[in-house]
Amino acid sequence: MSAPAVPGLEPAFEVEARLGALEDHGVTRAGHRRVVPITGGRVTGLFAADILPGGADWQLVRPDGAIEIDTRYSARTADGGHVYIRTFGVRSGRPEVLEALVRGDAVDPSDYYFRLCVRLETSVPALAALEQSVFVASAIREADRVRYAAYRVT
């Protein structure tokens, strides 16, 4: 009996998502809820597209200080096709590092953990293969944007 293949990673695409001001919704029944609007940006790599305004990151700040990431946004290709992008993951680190990120201070990405799972959905026939793969990403939070490099899990 053979063993399952050990997954590898192939570079797939990069995202730069511009962010609006953080909206602190306070403590809800789910926990400390924050919403960060996505106002635009760009995707490059396996496909190229402009990120449309209107998406957001519906964050949940856990009691341990880690932030559960839950984004949903759309991007439009040059020929008018759409790609729906959904990420979920976690950003964690020492409390003072996470506070500096919220303030918009420059923080070395090696000082915190920010990883994502990425799901893509599209009706564009040329991009249909994107729906048949699993993607993971390593992300960086900057003052007014998030950047991440996504990898296809082989």
CSV table of N, CA, C and O in Angstrom, one decimal, residues 29 100 107 130:
chain,number,residue,atom,x,y,z
A,29,ARG,N,-21.6,38.5,20.5
A,29,ARG,CA,-21.8,37.2,21.0
A,29,ARG,C,-20.7,36.3,20.5
A,29,ARG,O,-20.3,35.3,21.1
A,100,ALA,N,1.0,47.5,17.4
A,100,ALA,CA,1.7,48.3,16.4
A,100,ALA,C,1.1,48.2,15.0
A,100,ALA,O,1.0,49.2,14.3
A,107,VAL,N,6.2,47.2,10.8
A,107,VAL,CA,6.6,46.0,11.7
A,107,VAL,C,7.2,45.0,10.8
A,107,VAL,O,6.7,44.7,9.7
A,130,LEU,N,-8.5,27.4,-11.5
A,130,LEU,CA,-8.3,28.0,-10.2
A,130,LEU,C,-9.2,27.4,-9.2
A,130,LEU,O,-8.9,27.3,-8.0
